[in-house]
Short mmCIF file of C-alpha atoms in Angstrom, two decimals:
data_model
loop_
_atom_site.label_atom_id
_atom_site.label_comp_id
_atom_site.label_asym_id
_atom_site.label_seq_id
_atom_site.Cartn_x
_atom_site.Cartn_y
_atom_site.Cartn_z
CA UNK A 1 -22.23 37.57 -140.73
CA UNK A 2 -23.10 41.31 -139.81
CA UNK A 3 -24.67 43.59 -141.92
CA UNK A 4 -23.74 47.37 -143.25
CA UNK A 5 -24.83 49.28 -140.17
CA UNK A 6 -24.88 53.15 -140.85
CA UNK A 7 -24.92 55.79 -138.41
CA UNK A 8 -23.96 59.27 -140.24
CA UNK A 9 -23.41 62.93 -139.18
CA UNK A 10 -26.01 65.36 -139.24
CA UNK A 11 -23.96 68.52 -140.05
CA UNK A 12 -20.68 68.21 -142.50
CA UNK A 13 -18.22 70.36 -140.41
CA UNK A 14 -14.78 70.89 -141.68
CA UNK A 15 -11.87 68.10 -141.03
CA UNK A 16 -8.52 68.80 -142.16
CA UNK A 17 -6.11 66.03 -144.23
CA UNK A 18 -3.13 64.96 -142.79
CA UNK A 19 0.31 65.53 -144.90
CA UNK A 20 0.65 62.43 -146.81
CA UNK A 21 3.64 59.87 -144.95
CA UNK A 22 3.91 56.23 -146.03
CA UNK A 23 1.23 54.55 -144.18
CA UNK A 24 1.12 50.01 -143.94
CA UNK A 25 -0.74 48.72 -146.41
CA UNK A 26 -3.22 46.35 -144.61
CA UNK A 27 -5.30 44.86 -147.82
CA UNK A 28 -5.03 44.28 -151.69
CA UNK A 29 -7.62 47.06 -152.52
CA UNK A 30 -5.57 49.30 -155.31
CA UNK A 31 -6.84 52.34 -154.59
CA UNK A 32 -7.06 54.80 -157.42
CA UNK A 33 -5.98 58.59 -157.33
CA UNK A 34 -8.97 60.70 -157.66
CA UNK A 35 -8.83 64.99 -157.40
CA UNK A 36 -9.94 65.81 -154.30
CA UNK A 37 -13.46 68.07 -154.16
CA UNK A 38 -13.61 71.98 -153.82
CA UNK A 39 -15.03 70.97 -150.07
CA UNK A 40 -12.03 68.64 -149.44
CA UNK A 41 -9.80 70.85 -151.19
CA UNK A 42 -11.40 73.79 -148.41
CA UNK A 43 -10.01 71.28 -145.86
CA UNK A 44 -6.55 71.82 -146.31
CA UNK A 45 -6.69 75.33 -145.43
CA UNK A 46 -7.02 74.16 -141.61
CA UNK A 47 -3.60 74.22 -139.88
CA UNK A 48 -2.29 70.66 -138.55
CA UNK A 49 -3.65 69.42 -135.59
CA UNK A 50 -6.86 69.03 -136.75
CA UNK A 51 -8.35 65.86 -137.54
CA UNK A 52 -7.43 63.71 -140.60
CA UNK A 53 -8.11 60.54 -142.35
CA UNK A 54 -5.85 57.41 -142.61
CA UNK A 55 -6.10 54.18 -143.49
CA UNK A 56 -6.56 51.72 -140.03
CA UNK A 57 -4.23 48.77 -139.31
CA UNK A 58 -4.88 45.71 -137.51
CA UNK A 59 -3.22 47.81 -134.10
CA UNK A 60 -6.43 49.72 -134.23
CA UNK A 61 -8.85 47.25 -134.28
CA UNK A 62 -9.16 47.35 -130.35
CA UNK A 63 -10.25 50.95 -129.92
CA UNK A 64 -12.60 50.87 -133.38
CA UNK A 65 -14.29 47.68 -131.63
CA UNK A 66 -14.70 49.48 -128.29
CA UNK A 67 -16.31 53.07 -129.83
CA UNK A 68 -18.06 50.80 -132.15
CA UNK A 69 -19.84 49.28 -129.56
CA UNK A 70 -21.00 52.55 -127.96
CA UNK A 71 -22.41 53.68 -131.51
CA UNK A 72 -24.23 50.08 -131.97
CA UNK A 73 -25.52 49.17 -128.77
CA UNK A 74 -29.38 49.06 -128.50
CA UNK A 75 -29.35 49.08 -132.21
CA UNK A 76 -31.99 47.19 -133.79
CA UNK A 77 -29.84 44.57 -135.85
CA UNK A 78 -27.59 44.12 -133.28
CA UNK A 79 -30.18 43.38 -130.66
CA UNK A 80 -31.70 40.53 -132.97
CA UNK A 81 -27.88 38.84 -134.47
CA UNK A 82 -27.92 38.63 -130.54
CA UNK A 83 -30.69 37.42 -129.78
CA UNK A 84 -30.86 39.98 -126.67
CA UNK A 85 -34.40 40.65 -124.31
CA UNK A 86 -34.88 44.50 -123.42
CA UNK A 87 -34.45 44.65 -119.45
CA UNK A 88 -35.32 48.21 -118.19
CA UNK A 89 -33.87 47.38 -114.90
CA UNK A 90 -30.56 45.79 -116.19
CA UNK A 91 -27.04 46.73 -114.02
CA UNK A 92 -23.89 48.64 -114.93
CA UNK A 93 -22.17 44.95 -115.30
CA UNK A 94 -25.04 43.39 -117.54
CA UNK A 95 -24.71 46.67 -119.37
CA UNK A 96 -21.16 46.34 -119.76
CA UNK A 97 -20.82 42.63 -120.64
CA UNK A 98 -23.66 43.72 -123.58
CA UNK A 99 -21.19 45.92 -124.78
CA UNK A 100 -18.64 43.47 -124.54
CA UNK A 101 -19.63 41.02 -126.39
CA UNK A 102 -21.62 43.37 -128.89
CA UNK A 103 -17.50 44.83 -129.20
CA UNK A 104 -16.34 41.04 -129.80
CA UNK A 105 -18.93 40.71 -132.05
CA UNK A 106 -17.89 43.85 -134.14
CA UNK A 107 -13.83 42.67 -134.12
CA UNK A 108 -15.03 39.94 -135.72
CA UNK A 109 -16.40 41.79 -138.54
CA UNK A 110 -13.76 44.45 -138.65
CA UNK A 111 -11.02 41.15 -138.87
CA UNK A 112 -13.09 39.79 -141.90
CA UNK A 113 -13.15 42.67 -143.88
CA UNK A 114 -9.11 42.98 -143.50
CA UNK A 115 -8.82 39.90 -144.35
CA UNK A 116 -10.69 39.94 -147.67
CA UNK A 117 -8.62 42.19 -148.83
CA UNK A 118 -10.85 45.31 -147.46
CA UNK A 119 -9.95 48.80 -146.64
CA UNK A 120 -11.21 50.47 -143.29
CA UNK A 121 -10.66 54.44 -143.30
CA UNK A 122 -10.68 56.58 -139.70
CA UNK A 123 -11.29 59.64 -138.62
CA UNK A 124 -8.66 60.56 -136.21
CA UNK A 125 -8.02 63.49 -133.44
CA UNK A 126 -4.46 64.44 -132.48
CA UNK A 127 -4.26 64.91 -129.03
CA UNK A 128 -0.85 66.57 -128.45
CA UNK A 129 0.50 66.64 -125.29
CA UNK A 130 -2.70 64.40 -123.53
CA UNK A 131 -1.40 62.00 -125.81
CA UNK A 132 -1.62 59.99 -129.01
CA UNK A 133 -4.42 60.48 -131.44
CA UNK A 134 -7.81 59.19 -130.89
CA UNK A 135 -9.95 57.22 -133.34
CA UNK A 136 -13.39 58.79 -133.65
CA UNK A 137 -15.01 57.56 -136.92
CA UNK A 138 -14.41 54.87 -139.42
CA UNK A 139 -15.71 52.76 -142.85
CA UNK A 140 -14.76 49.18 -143.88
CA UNK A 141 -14.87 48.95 -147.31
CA UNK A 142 -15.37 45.22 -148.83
CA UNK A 143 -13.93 45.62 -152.68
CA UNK A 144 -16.11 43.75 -155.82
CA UNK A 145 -16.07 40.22 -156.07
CA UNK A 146 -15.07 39.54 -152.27
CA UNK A 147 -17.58 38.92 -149.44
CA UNK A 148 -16.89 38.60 -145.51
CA UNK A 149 -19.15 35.03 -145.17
CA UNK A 150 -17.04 32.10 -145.02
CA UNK A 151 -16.06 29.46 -142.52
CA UNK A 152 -12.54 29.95 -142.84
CA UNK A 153 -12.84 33.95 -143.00
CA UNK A 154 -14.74 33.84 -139.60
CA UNK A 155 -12.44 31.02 -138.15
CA UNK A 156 -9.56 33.32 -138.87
CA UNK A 157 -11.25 36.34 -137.52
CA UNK A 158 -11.63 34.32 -134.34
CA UNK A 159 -15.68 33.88 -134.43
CA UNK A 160 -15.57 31.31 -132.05
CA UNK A 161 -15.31 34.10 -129.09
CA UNK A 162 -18.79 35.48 -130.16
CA UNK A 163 -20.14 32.14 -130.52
CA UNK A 164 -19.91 31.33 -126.69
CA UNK A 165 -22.26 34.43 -126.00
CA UNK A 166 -24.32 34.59 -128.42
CA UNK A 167 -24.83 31.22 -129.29
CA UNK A 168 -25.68 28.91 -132.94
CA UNK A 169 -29.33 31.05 -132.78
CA UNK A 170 -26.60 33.99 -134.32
CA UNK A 171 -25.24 31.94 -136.47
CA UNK A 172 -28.21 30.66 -137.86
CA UNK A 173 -29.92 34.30 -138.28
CA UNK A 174 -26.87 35.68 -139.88
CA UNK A 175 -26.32 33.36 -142.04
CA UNK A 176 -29.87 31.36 -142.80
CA UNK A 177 -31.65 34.44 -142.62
CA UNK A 178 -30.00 37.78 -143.00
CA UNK A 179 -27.11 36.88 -145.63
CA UNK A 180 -29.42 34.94 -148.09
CA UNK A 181 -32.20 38.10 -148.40
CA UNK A 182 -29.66 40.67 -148.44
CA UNK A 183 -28.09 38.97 -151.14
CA UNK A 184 -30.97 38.01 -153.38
CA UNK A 185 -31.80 41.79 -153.02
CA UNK A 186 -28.87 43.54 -154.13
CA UNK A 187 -28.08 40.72 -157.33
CA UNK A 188 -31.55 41.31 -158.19
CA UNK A 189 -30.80 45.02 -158.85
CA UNK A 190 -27.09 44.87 -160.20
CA UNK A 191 -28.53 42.55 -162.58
CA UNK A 192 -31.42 44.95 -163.81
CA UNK A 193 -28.73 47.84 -163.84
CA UNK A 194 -26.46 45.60 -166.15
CA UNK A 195 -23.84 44.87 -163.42
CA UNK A 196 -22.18 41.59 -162.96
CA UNK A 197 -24.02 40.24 -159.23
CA UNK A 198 -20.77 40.50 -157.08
CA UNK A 199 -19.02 43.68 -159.28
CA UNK A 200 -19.88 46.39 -156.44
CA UNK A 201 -18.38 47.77 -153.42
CA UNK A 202 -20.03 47.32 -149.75
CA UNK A 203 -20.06 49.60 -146.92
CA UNK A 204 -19.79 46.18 -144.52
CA UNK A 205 -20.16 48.75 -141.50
CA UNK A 206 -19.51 52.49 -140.55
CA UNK A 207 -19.73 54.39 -137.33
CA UNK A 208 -18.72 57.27 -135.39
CA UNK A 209 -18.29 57.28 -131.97
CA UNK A 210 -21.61 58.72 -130.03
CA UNK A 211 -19.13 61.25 -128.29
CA UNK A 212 -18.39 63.15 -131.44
CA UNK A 213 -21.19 62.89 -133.63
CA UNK A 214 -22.62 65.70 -135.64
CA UNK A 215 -19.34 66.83 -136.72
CA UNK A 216 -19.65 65.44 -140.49
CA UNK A 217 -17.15 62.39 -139.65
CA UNK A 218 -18.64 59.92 -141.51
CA UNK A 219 -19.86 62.25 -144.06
CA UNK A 220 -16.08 62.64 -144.72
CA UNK A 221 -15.35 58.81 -145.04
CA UNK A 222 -18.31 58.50 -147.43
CA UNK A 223 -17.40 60.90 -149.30
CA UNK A 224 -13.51 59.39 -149.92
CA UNK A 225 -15.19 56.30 -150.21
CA UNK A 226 -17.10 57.41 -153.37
CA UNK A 227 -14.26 59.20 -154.53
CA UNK A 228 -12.40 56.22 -155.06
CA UNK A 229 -15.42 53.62 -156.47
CA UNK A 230 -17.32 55.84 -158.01
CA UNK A 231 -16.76 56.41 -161.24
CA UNK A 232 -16.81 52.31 -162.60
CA UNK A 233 -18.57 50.50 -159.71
CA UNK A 234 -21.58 50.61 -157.43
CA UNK A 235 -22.00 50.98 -153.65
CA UNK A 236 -24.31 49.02 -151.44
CA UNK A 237 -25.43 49.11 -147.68
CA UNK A 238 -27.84 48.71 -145.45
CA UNK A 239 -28.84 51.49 -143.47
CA UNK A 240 -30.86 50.36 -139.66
CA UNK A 241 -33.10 53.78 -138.96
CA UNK A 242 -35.06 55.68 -141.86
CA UNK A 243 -32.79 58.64 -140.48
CA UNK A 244 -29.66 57.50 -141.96
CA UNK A 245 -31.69 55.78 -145.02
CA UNK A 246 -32.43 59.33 -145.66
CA UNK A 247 -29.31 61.03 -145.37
CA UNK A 248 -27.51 58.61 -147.53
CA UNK A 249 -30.52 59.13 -150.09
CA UNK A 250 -29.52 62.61 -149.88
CA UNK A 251 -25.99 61.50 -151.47
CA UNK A 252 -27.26 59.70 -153.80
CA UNK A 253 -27.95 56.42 -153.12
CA UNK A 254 -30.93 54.87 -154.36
CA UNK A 255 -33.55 52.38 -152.05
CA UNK A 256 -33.45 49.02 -153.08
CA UNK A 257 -35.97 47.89 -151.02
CA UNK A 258 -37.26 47.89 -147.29
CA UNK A 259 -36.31 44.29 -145.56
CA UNK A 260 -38.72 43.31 -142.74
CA UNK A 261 -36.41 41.15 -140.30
CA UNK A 262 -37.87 39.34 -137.17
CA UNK A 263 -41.49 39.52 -137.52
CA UNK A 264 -42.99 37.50 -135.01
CA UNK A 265 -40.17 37.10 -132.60
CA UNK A 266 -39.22 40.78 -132.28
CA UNK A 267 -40.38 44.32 -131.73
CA UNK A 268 -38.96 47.16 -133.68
CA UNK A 269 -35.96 47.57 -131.25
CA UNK A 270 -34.77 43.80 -132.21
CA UNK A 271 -35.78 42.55 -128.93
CA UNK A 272 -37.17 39.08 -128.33
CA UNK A 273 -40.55 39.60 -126.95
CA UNK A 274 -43.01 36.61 -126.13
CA UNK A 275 -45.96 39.16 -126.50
CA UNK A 276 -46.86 38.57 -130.51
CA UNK A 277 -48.39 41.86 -131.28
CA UNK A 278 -45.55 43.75 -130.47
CA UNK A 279 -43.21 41.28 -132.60
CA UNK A 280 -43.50 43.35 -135.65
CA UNK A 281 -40.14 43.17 -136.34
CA UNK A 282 -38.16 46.06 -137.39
CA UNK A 283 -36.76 47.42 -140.90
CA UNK A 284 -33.86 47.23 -143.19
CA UNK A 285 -32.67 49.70 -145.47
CA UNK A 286 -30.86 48.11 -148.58
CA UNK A 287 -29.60 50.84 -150.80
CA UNK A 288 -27.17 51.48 -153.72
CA UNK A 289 -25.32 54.49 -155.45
CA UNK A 290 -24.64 53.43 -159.25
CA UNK A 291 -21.32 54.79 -160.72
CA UNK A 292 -21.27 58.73 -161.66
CA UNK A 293 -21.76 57.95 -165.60
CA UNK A 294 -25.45 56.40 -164.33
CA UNK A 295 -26.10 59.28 -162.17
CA UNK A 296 -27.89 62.53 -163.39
CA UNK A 297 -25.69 65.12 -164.27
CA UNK A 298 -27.86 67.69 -161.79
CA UNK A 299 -27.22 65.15 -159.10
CA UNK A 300 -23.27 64.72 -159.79
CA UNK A 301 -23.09 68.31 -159.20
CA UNK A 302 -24.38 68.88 -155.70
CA UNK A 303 -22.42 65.98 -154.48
CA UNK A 304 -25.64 63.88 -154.00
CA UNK A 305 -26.80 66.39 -152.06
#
């Protein structure tokens, strides 16, 4: 099963929350009502249409999958789950089936989070008269005590169609591999911290699509993420690049450890390579952000920042 991939904004520009209307409730995650921030609160001074944040439903899932695969592709992880060889001279078809199946891939995990009872947030852009609203951003949230792994989860988030491309080598590397060290990892800490070893919440993935980056989307979703968990529970991820392990330091969350994945097989793009000093592998980021009562006061008050 996939990994928390992380690819935040740069800049956090202003985003404006829609007027609350009764929205379907896709998961059992009670969410609880928090006051919104002096920056959030800043938000609402933007007139409507502007864009907002809402809670996705399964109807989305298509068009989160298919920006989702623009953000990920040629991402390190992804390139290894997949067990994909760089080809500089590939065509506009390989390239496209790559992001097809990277997108099938993706649905899968998106489908496994909703069905755990998990919450996945958008960003999204009214678009008036061209047409509906566009989906630009978004953050599956996996609540304490649930996890996405399971035969029966991934039957029911129809697995099998990533299976055919990608093969049992996936299989075995997400779940053999990946899974197992991630996991050891982040009880290892919870435990030291005095958490129960499944009481947190996981950022399973979050992404914004490569058109609209910069623009403080997922900066946004993070920060209503944290709004709602923070104050009893802890967050972990995995962040892919040292540029979004940084950022998310910057908001206070706290390096685990650095994960070396694929050392020996592949370079530091996730790409098979047959050459074995360039299979050096490439790094994982696992992180956490403790609840606000184990977080310095100094730090509480600049929002992490």
């Amino acid at each position: 099963m996939p990994s928390t991939h992380l690819l935040p904004d740069d800049h956090d520009h202003p985003v404006h929350q829609h007027p609350p209307q009764p929205k379907p409730r896709i998961s059992a995650w009670t969410v609880t009502k928090t006051p919104r921030s002096a920056s959030a609160a800043r938000l609402l001074q933007h007139e409507y249409p502007e864009p907002y944040v809402r809670e996705a439903t399964a109807a989305d899932l298509d068009e989160i999958s298919a920006f989702s695969a623009r953000a990920f592709h040629h991402d390190p992880e992804m390139n290894w789950f997949g067990g994909l060889r760089f080809k500089a001279d590939s065509t506009e078809a390989e390239e496209a089936q790559s992001l097809k199946n990277l997108g099938t891939f993706l649905d899968m995990v998106h489908r496994s989070v909703l069905i755990v009872g998990g919450r996945i947030n958008v960003v999204a852009l009214p678009q008036g008269a061209a047409g509906p609203e566009k989906l630009v951003a978004y953050c599956a949230w996996v609540p304490p005590n649930k996890v996405v792994e399971g035969t029966l989860t991934t039957v029911r988030a129809r697995g099998h169609r990533i299976l055919s491309k990608w093969g049992l080598g996936f299989v075995w590397r997400a779940t053999a591999v990946f899974k197992p060290r991630i996991a050891t990892i982040v009880k290892k800490s919870l435990k030291s911290k005095g958490f129960g070893t499944t009481d947190h919440f996981r950022i399973e993935i979050t992404a914004t699509d490569p058109d609209y980056q910069g623009r403080g989307f997922s900066t946004l979703l993070m920060k209503d993420g944290i709004a709602v968990s923070d104050a009893s529970k802890p967050i972990t991820l995995e962040a892919t690049t040292a540029h979004s392990r940084d950022i998310y330091a910057h908001q206070g969350f706290e390096l685990i450890e650095t994960l070396k994945l694929g050392a020996g097989d592949v370079d530091v793009n996730g790409y098979k390579v047959t050459d074995k000093q360039k299979a050096v592998g490439f790094d994982v980021y696992v992180m956490a952000r403790w609840p606000s009562s184990r977080i310095p006061a100094a730090t509480r008050a600049s929002g992490g920042q």
